[in-house]
Coordinates of C-alpha atoms and ligand atoms in Angstrom, one line a residue:
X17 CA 47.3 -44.8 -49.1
X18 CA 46.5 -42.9 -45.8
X19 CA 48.3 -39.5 -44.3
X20 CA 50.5 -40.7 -42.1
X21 CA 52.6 -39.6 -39.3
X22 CA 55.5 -41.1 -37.2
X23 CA 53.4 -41.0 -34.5
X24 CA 50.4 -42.9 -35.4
X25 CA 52.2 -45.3 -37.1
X26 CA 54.5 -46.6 -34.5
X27 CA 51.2 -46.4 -32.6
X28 CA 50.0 -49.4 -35.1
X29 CA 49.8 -53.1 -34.7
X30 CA 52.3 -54.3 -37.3
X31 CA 49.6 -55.4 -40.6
X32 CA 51.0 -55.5 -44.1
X33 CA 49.9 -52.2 -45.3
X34 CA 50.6 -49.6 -48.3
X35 CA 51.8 -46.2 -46.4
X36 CA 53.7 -42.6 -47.4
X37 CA 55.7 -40.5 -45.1
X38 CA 57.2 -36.7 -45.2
X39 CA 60.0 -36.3 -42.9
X40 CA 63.7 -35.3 -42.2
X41 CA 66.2 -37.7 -42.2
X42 CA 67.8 -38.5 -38.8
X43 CA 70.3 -40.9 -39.6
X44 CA 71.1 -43.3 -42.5
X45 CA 72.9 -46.6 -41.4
X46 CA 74.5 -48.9 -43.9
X47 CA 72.8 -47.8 -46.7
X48 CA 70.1 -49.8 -45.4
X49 CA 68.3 -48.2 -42.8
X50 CA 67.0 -44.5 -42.5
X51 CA 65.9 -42.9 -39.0
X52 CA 63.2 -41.0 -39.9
X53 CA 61.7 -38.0 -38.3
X54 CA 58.3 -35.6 -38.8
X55 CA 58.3 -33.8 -35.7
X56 CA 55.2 -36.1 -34.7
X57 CA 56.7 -38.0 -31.8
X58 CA 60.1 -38.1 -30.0
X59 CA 60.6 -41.9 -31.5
X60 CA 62.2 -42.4 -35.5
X61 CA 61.1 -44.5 -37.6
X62 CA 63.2 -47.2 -39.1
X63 CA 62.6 -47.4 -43.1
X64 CA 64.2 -50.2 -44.6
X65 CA 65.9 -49.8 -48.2
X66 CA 67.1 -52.9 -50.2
X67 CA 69.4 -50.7 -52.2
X68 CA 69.7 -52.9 -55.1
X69 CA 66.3 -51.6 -55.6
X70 CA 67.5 -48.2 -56.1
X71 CA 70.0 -45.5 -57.6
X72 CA 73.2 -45.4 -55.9
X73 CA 73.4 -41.5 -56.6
X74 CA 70.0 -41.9 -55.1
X75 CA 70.7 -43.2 -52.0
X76 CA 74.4 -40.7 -51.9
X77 CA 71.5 -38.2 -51.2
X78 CA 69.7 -39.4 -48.3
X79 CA 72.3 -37.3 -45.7
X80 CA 71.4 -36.3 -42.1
X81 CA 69.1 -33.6 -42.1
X82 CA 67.5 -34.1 -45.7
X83 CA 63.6 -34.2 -46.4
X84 CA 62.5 -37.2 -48.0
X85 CA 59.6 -38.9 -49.1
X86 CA 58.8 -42.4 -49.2
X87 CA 56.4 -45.0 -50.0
X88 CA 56.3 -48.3 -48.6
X89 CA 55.2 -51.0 -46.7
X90 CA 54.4 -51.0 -43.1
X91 CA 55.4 -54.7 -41.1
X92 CA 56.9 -56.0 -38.1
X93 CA 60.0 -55.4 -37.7
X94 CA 62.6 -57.5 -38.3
X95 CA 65.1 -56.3 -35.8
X96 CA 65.3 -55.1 -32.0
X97 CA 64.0 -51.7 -30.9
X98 CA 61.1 -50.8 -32.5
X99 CA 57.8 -53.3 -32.8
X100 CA 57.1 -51.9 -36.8
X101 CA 59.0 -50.5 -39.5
X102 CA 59.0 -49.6 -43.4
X103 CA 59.9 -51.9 -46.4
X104 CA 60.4 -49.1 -48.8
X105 CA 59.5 -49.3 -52.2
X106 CA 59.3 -45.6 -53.6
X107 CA 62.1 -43.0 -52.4
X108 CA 62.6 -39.0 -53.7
X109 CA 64.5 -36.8 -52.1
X110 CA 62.9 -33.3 -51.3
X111 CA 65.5 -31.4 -49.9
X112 CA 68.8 -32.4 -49.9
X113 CA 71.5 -31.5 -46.9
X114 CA 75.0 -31.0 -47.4
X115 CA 77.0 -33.4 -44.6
X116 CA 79.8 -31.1 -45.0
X117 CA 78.0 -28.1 -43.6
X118 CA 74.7 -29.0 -41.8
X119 CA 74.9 -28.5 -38.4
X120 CA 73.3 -30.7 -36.4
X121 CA 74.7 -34.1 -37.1
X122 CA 73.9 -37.3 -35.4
X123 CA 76.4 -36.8 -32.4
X124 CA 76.1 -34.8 -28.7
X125 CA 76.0 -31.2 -29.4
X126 CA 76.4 -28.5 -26.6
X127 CA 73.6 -26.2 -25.7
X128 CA 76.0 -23.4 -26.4
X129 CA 76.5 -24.3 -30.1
X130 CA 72.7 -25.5 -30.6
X131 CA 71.4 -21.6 -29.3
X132 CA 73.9 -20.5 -31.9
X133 CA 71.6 -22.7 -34.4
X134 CA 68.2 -21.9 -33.0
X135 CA 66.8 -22.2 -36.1
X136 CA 67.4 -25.7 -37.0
X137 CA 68.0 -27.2 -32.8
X138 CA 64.6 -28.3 -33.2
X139 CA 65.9 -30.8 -35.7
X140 CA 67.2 -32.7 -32.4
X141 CA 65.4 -35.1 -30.0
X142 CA 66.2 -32.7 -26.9
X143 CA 64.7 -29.6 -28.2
X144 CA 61.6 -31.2 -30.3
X145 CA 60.8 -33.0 -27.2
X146 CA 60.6 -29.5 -25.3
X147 CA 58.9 -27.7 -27.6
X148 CA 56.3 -30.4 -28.0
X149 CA 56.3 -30.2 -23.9
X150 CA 55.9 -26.1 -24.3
X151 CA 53.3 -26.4 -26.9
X152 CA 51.2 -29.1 -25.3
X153 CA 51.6 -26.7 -21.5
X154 CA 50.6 -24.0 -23.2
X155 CA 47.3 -26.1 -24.5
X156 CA 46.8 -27.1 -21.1
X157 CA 46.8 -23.7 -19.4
X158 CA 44.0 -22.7 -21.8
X159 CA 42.2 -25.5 -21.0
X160 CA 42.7 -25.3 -17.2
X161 CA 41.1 -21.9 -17.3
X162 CA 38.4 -22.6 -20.3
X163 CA 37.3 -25.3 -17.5
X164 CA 36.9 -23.5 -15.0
X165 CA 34.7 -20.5 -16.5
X166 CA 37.6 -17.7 -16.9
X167 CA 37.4 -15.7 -19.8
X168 CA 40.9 -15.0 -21.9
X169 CA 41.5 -11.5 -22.4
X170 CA 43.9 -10.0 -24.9
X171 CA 45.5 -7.2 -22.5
X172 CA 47.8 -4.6 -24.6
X173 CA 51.5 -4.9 -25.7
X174 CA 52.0 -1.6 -26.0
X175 CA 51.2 0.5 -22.8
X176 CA 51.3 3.9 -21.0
X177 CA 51.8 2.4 -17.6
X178 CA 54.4 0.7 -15.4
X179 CA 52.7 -2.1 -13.7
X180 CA 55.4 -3.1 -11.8
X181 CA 56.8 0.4 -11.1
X182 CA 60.3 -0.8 -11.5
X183 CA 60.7 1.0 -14.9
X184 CA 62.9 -1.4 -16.7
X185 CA 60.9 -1.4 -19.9
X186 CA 61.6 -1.0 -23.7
X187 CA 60.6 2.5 -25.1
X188 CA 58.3 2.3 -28.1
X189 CA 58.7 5.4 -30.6
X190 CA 58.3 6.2 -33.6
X191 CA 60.5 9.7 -33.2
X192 CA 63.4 9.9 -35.8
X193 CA 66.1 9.0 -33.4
X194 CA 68.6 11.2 -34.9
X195 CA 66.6 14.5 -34.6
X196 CA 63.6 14.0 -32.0
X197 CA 61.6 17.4 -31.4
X198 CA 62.5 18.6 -28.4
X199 CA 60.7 20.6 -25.4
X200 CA 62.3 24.1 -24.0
X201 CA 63.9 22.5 -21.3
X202 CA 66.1 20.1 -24.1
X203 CA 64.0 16.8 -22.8
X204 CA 62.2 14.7 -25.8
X205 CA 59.2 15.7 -26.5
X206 CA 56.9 12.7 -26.9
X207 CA 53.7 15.2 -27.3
X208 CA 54.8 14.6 -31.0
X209 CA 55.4 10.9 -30.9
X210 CA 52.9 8.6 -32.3
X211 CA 50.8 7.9 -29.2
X212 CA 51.1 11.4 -28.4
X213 CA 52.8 10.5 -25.3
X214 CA 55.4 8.0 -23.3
X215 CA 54.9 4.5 -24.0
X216 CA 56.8 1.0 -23.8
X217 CA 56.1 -2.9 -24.1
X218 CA 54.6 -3.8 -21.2
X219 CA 56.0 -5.5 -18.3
X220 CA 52.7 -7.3 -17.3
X221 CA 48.9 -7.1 -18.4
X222 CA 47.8 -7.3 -14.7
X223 CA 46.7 -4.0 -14.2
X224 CA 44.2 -4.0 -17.3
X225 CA 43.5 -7.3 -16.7
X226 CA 41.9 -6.0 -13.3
X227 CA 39.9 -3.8 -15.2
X228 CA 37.9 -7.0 -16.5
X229 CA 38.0 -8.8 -13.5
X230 CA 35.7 -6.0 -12.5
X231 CA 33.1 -6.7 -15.2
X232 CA 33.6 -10.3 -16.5
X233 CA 34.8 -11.9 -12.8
X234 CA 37.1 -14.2 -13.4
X235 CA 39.8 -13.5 -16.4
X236 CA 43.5 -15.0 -17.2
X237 CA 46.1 -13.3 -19.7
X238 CA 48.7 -14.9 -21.3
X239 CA 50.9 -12.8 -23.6
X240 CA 54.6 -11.9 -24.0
X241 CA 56.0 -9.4 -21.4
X242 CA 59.0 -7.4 -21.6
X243 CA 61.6 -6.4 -19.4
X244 CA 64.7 -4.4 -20.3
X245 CA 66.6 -5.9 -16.9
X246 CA 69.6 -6.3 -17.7
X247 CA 70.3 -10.1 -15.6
X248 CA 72.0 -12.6 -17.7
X249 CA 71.1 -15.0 -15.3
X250 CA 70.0 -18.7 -16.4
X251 CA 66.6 -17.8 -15.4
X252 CA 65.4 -14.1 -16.9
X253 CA 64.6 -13.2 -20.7
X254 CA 63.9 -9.7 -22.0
X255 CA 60.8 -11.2 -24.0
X256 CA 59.2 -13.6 -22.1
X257 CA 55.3 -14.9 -21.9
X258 CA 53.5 -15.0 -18.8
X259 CA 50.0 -16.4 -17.7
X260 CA 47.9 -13.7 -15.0
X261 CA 44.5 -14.7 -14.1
X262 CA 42.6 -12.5 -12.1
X263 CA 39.6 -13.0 -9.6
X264 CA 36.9 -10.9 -8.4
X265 CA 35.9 -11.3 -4.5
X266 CA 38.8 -13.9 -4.0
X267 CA 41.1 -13.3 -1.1
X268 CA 44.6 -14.2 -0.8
X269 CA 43.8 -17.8 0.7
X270 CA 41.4 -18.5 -2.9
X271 CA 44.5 -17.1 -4.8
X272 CA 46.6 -19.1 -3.2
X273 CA 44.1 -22.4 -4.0
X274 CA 43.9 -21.4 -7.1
X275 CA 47.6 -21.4 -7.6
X276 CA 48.0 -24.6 -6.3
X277 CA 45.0 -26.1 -8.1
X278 CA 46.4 -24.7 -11.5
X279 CA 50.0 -26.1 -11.3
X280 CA 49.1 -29.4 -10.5
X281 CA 46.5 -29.1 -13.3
X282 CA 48.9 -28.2 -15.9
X283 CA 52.0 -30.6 -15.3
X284 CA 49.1 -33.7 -14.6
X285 CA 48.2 -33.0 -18.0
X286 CA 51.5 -33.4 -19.6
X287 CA 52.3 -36.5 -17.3
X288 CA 49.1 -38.0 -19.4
X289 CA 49.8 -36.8 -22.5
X290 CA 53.6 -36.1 -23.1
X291 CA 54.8 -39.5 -21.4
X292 CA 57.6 -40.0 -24.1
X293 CA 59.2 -36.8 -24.1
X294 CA 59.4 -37.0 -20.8
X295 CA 60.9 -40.2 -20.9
X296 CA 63.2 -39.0 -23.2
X297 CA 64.1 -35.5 -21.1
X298 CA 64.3 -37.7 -18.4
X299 CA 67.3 -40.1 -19.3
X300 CA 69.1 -37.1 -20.7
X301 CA 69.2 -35.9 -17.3
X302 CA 70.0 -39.1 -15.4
X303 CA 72.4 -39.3 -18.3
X304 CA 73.6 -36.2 -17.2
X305 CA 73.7 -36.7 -13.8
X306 CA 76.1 -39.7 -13.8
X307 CA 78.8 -37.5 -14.9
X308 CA 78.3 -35.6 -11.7
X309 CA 79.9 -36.1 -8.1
X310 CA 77.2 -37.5 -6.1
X311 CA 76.0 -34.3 -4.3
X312 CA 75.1 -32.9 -7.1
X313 CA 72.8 -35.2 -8.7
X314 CA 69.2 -34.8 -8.5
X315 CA 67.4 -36.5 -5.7
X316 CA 64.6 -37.2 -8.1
X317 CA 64.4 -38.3 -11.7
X318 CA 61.8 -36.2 -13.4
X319 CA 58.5 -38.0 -13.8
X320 CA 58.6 -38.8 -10.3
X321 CA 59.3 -34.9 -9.4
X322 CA 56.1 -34.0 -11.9
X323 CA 54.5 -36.7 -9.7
X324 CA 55.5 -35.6 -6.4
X325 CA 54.5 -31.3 -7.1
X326 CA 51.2 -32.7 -8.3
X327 CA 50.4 -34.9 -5.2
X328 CA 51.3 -33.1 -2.6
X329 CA 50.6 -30.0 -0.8
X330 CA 52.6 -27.1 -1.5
X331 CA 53.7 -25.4 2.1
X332 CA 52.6 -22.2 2.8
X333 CA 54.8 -19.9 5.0
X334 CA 54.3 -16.4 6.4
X335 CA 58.0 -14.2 4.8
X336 CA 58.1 -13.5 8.6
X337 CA 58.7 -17.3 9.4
X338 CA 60.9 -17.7 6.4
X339 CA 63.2 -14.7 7.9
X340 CA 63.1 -17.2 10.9
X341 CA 64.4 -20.3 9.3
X342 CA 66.7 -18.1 7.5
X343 CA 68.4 -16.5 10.1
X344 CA 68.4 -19.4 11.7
X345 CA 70.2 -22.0 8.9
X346 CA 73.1 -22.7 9.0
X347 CA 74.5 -21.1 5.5
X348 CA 73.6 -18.1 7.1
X349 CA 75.3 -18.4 10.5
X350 CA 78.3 -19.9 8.7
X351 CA 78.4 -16.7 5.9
X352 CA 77.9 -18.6 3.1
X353 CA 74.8 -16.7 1.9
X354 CA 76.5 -14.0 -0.5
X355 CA 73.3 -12.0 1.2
X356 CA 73.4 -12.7 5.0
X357 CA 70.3 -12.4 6.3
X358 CA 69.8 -10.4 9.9
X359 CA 66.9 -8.4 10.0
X360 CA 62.7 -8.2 9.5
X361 CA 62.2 -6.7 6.1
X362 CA 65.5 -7.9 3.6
X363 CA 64.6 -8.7 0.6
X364 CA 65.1 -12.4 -0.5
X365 CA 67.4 -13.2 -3.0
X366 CA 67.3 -16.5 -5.3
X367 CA 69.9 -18.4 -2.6
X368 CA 67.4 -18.0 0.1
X369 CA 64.8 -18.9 -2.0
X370 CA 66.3 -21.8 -3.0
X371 CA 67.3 -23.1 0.3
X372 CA 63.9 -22.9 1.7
X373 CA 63.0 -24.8 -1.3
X374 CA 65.9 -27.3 -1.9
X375 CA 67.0 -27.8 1.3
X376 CA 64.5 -27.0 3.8
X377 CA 61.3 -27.8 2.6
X378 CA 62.1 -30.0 0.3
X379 CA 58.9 -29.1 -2.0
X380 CA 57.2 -26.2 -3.6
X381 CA 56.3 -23.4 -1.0
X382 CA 54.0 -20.2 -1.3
X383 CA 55.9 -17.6 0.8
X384 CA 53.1 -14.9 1.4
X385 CA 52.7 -11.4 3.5
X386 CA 56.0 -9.8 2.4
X387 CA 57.1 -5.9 3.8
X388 CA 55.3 -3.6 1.8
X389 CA 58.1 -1.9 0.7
X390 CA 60.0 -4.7 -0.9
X391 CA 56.4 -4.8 -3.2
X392 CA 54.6 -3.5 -5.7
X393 CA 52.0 -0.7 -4.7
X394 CA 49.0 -2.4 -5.6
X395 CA 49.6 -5.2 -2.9
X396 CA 46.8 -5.0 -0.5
X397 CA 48.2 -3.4 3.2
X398 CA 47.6 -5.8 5.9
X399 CA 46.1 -4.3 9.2
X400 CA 49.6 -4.8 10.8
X401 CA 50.3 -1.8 8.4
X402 CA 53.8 -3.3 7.6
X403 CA 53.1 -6.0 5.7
X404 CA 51.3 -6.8 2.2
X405 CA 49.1 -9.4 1.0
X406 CA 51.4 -10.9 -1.7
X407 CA 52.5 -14.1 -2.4
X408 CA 55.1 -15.7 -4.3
X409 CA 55.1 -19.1 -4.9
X410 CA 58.9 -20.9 -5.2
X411 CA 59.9 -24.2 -6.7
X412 CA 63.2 -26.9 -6.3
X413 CA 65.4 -25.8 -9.3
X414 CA 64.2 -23.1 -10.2
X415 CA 63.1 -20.4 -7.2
X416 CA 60.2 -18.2 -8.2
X417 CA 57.6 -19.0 -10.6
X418 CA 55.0 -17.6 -9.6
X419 CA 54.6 -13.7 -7.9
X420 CA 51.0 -12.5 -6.9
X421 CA 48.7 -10.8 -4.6
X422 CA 45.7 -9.7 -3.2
X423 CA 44.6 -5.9 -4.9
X424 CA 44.6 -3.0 -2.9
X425 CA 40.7 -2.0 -3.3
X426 CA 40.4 1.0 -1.4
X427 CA 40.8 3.9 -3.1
X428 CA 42.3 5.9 -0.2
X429 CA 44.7 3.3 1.1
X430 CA 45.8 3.8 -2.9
X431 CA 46.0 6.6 -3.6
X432 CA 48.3 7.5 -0.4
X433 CA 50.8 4.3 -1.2
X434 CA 51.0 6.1 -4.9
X435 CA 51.9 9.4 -3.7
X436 CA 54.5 8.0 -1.4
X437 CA 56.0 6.2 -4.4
X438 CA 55.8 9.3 -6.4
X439 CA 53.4 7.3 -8.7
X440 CA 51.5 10.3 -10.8
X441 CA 47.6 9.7 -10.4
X442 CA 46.7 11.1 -13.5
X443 CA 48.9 8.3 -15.2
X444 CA 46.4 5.9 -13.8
X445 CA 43.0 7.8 -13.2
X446 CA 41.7 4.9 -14.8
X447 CA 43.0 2.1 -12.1
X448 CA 42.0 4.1 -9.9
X449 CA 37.9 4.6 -11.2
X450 CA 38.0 1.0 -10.3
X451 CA 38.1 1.9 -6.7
X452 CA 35.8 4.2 -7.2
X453 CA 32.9 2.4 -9.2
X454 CA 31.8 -0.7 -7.3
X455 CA 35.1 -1.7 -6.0
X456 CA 35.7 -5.0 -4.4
X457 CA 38.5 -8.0 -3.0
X458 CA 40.5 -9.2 -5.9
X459 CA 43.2 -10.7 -6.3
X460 CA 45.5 -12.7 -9.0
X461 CA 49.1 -13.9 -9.9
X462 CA 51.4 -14.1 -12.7
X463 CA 53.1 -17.3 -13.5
X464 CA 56.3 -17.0 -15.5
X465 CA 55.4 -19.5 -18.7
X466 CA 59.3 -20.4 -19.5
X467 CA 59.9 -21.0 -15.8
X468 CA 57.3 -23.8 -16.3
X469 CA 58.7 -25.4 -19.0
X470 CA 62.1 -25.2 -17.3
X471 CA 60.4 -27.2 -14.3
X472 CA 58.3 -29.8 -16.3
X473 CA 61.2 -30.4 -18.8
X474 CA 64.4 -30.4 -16.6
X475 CA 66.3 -27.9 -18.3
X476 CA 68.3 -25.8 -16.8
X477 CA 68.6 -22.7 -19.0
X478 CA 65.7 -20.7 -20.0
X479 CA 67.3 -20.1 -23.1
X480 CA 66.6 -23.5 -24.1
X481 CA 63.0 -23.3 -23.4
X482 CA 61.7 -20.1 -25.8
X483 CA 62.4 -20.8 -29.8
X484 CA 64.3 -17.6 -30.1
X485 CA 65.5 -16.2 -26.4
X486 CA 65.8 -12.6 -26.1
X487 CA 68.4 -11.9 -23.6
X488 CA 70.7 -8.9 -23.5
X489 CA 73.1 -8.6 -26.6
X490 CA 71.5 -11.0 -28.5
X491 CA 68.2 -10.3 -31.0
X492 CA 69.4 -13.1 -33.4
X493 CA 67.0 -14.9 -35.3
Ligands
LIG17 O1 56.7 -11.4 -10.0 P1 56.3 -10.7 -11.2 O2 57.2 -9.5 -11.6 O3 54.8 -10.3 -11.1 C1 54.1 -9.6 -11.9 O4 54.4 -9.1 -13.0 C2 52.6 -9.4 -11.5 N1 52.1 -8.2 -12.2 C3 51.9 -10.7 -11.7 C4 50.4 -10.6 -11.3 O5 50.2 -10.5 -10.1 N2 49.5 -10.6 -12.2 O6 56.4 -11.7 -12.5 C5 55.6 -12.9 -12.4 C6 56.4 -14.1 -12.8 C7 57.6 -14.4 -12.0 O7 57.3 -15.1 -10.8 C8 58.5 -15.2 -12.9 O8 58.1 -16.5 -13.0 C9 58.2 -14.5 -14.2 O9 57.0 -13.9 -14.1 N3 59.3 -13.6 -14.6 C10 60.2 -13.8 -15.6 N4 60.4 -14.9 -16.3 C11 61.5 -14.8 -17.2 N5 62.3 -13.8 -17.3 C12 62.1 -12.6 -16.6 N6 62.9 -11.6 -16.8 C13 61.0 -12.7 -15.6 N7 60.5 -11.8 -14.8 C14 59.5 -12.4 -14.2
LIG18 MG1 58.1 -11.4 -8.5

């Protein structure tokens, strides 16, 4: 007897040999045939039972959804669609699973009704195929940077500071609620909370990642990342994970190459090591899709969009030009942009975004040297003294992934952006030593980790990408 797994044995030449199995029952067709499942592989196994060999109250308990464990034989199988399957000889049941109330039975199920049962939708072939796709991205970002001589840094959850200065963050306290202490002026006195002062879950480890950048050179984050915002949009979470390398003495341009180099890296790898989920993904989209009028369907199936991001360039496009093309399109000039774009300096929304993605470029593009007042105040000034050196980089289907920039490093060029944004320097003395103490170029990004899975798995709702999604009014699970 060996430890096996779905996986490794559907990987087997059919021989005649004695094997076990663990797994959850997918289906069980004619009393003869269970589909099942181990969470190994997208693909069932068929296990054959010749049920004069066993209990009929036995076999009432092998339901949908059940644990089982058999014993058996593994040969070629007799019918169509797989090459090998199991002649079983030993069955027990290990869990049963009432048919009358488990949910997820062998049929279509919305994605509405499967977020309501997060905690068994990995029981179908959609969602184990994306979390086998999130886990094995996740392996692959490690990896990516591991190769390439960063060192991972654990920055904190719980901070003092507002890296992003929009202040949308979740307040950690340990204050009795119902009778904080209180300063003269009626305000809550947080002198007397735990930390001693203000803090909340942070909205991004870039800012003490910079701090290491400074000593160990090249270092990469990747942690959840809070944001009390409150868009119920199909593509923001309150808890979400993000990936933030930074770079001593890289400019904008390296950033930028790094970027690129990354991406490619990442989805390449599950291209060559995830083949069947996305095979499977992929025919649940063109599956989809046929159900769709014709303009709406994808141009692409989803291997060969994997394909195209990682062999081709992304473009790279100064915001000013991209104010060009978009004043210039034609949704614009016929109103259809809920946000009409007419001047140097608007803010892009996610429809302009998306049509220099979707419809004019046709394929990823970096969009760098944004106004410096639409971004955040560490964004190095250009010597235009308008513009910063940011960059956000924007894909088909999705619209930003990735936002970064080159680091302000001069301490004075700081320290008068903070004051005009009323940003305390006392709050960040420390940020701020950096510039004092053998300061130099940096620069880094963050890349939004469930925005990545959305892209390499085709889903369209980030909901569906995260085991338990933390979006506003809803904690569950
Ligand atoms: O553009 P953002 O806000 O950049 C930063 O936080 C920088 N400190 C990163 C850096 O330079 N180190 O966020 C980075 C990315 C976005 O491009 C997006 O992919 C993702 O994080 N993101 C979200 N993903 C899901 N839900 C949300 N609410 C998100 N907000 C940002
Ligand atoms: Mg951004």
């Amino acid at each position: 007897m060996t430890k096996n797994t779905v996986a490794n044995l559907l990987a087997k030449d059919a021989v005649l040999q004695d094997v076990e199995l663990k797994g959850w029952v997918r289906t069980f067709r004619a009393n003869r045939f269970i589909a099942l499942n181990d969470g190994s592989t997208i693909n069932n196994i068929q296990c054959v039972v010749d049920f004069e060999q066993f209990d009929e109250a036995l076999l009432k308990r092998v339901t949908t959804g059940a644990a089982i464990h058999i014993k058996g034989t593994l040969i070629e199988s007799q019918g169509k669609g797989q090459s090998v399957e199991i002649q079983v000889s030993y069955l027990n049941i290990l869990g049963e699973s009432d048919p009358e109330t488990y949910p997820i039975q062998p049929k279509k199920h919305s994605f509405e009704f499967l977020r309501e049962n997060a905690h068994l939708r990995t029981r179908t072939s959609t969602f184990s195929a994306v979390m086998r796709l999130r886990s094995s991205l996740s392996f692959a970002i490690h990896k990516y940077f591991n190769d390439n001589g960063f060192y991972n840094m654990h920055t904190p959850i719980i901070t003092g500071s507002d890296a992003e200065g929009a202040g949308e963050m979740f307040r950690v306290s340990a204050l009795d609620p119902k009778n904080p202490p209180l300063n003269d002026d009626g305000t809550i006195n947080y002198k007397e909370d735990f930390f001693g002062k203000e803090t909340n879950l942070t909205v991004s480890g870039q800012l003490e990642a910079e701090t290491y950048a400074m000593s160990l050179g090249k270092v990469y984050t990747f942690g959840p990342t809070f944001r009390a915002e409150n868009s119920n949009t199909s593509r923001h979470l309150a808890e979400f994970w993000m990936i933030e390398p930074e770079v001593a003495f890289m400019e904008l341009d390296g950033n930028m190459d790094l970027a690129e180099d990354f991406m490619k890296s990442v989805l390449n790898y599950v291209l060559e090591h995830n083949l069947d989920d996305l095979k499977f993904l992929e025919q649940r989209l063109l599956d989809e899709d046929k159900a769709k009028p014709q303009a709406e369907r994808s141009d692409m199936a989803l291997i060969e969009k994997l394909k195209f991001v990682v062999d081709n360039n992304f473009k790279r496009v100064s915001y000013t030009e991209a104010i060009d093309i978009l004043r210039d399109s034609k949704p614009n000039k016929k109103k259809q942009f809920k946000y009409l774009i007419n001047d140097w300096g608007a803010d892009l929304q996610s429809e302009h975004e998306r049509f220099l993605v979707e419809k004019h470029f046709k394929c990823p593009v970096i969009l760098f040297d944004y106004p410096a007042n639409i971004k955040a105040f560490y964004m190095r000034l250009n010597e235009d003294g308008k513009t910063v050196r940011a960059m956000d980089i924007l894909f088909p289907g999705i619209g930003e992934i990735v936002g970064g920039s080159q680091r302000e490093e001069r301490l004075e060029v700081l320290r008068e952006k903070m004051a005009a944004l009323d940003i305390p320097e006392e709050e960040l003395w420390w940020y701020l030593d950096l510039r004092k103490y053998g300061t130099a170029v940096h620069s880094g990004f963050g890349l939004g980790f469930e925005r990545l899975v959305m892209f390499a798995t085709g889903m369209g709702n980030i909901r569906d990408v995260i085991p338990y999604p933390r979006t506003p009014q809803n904690a569950e699970f």
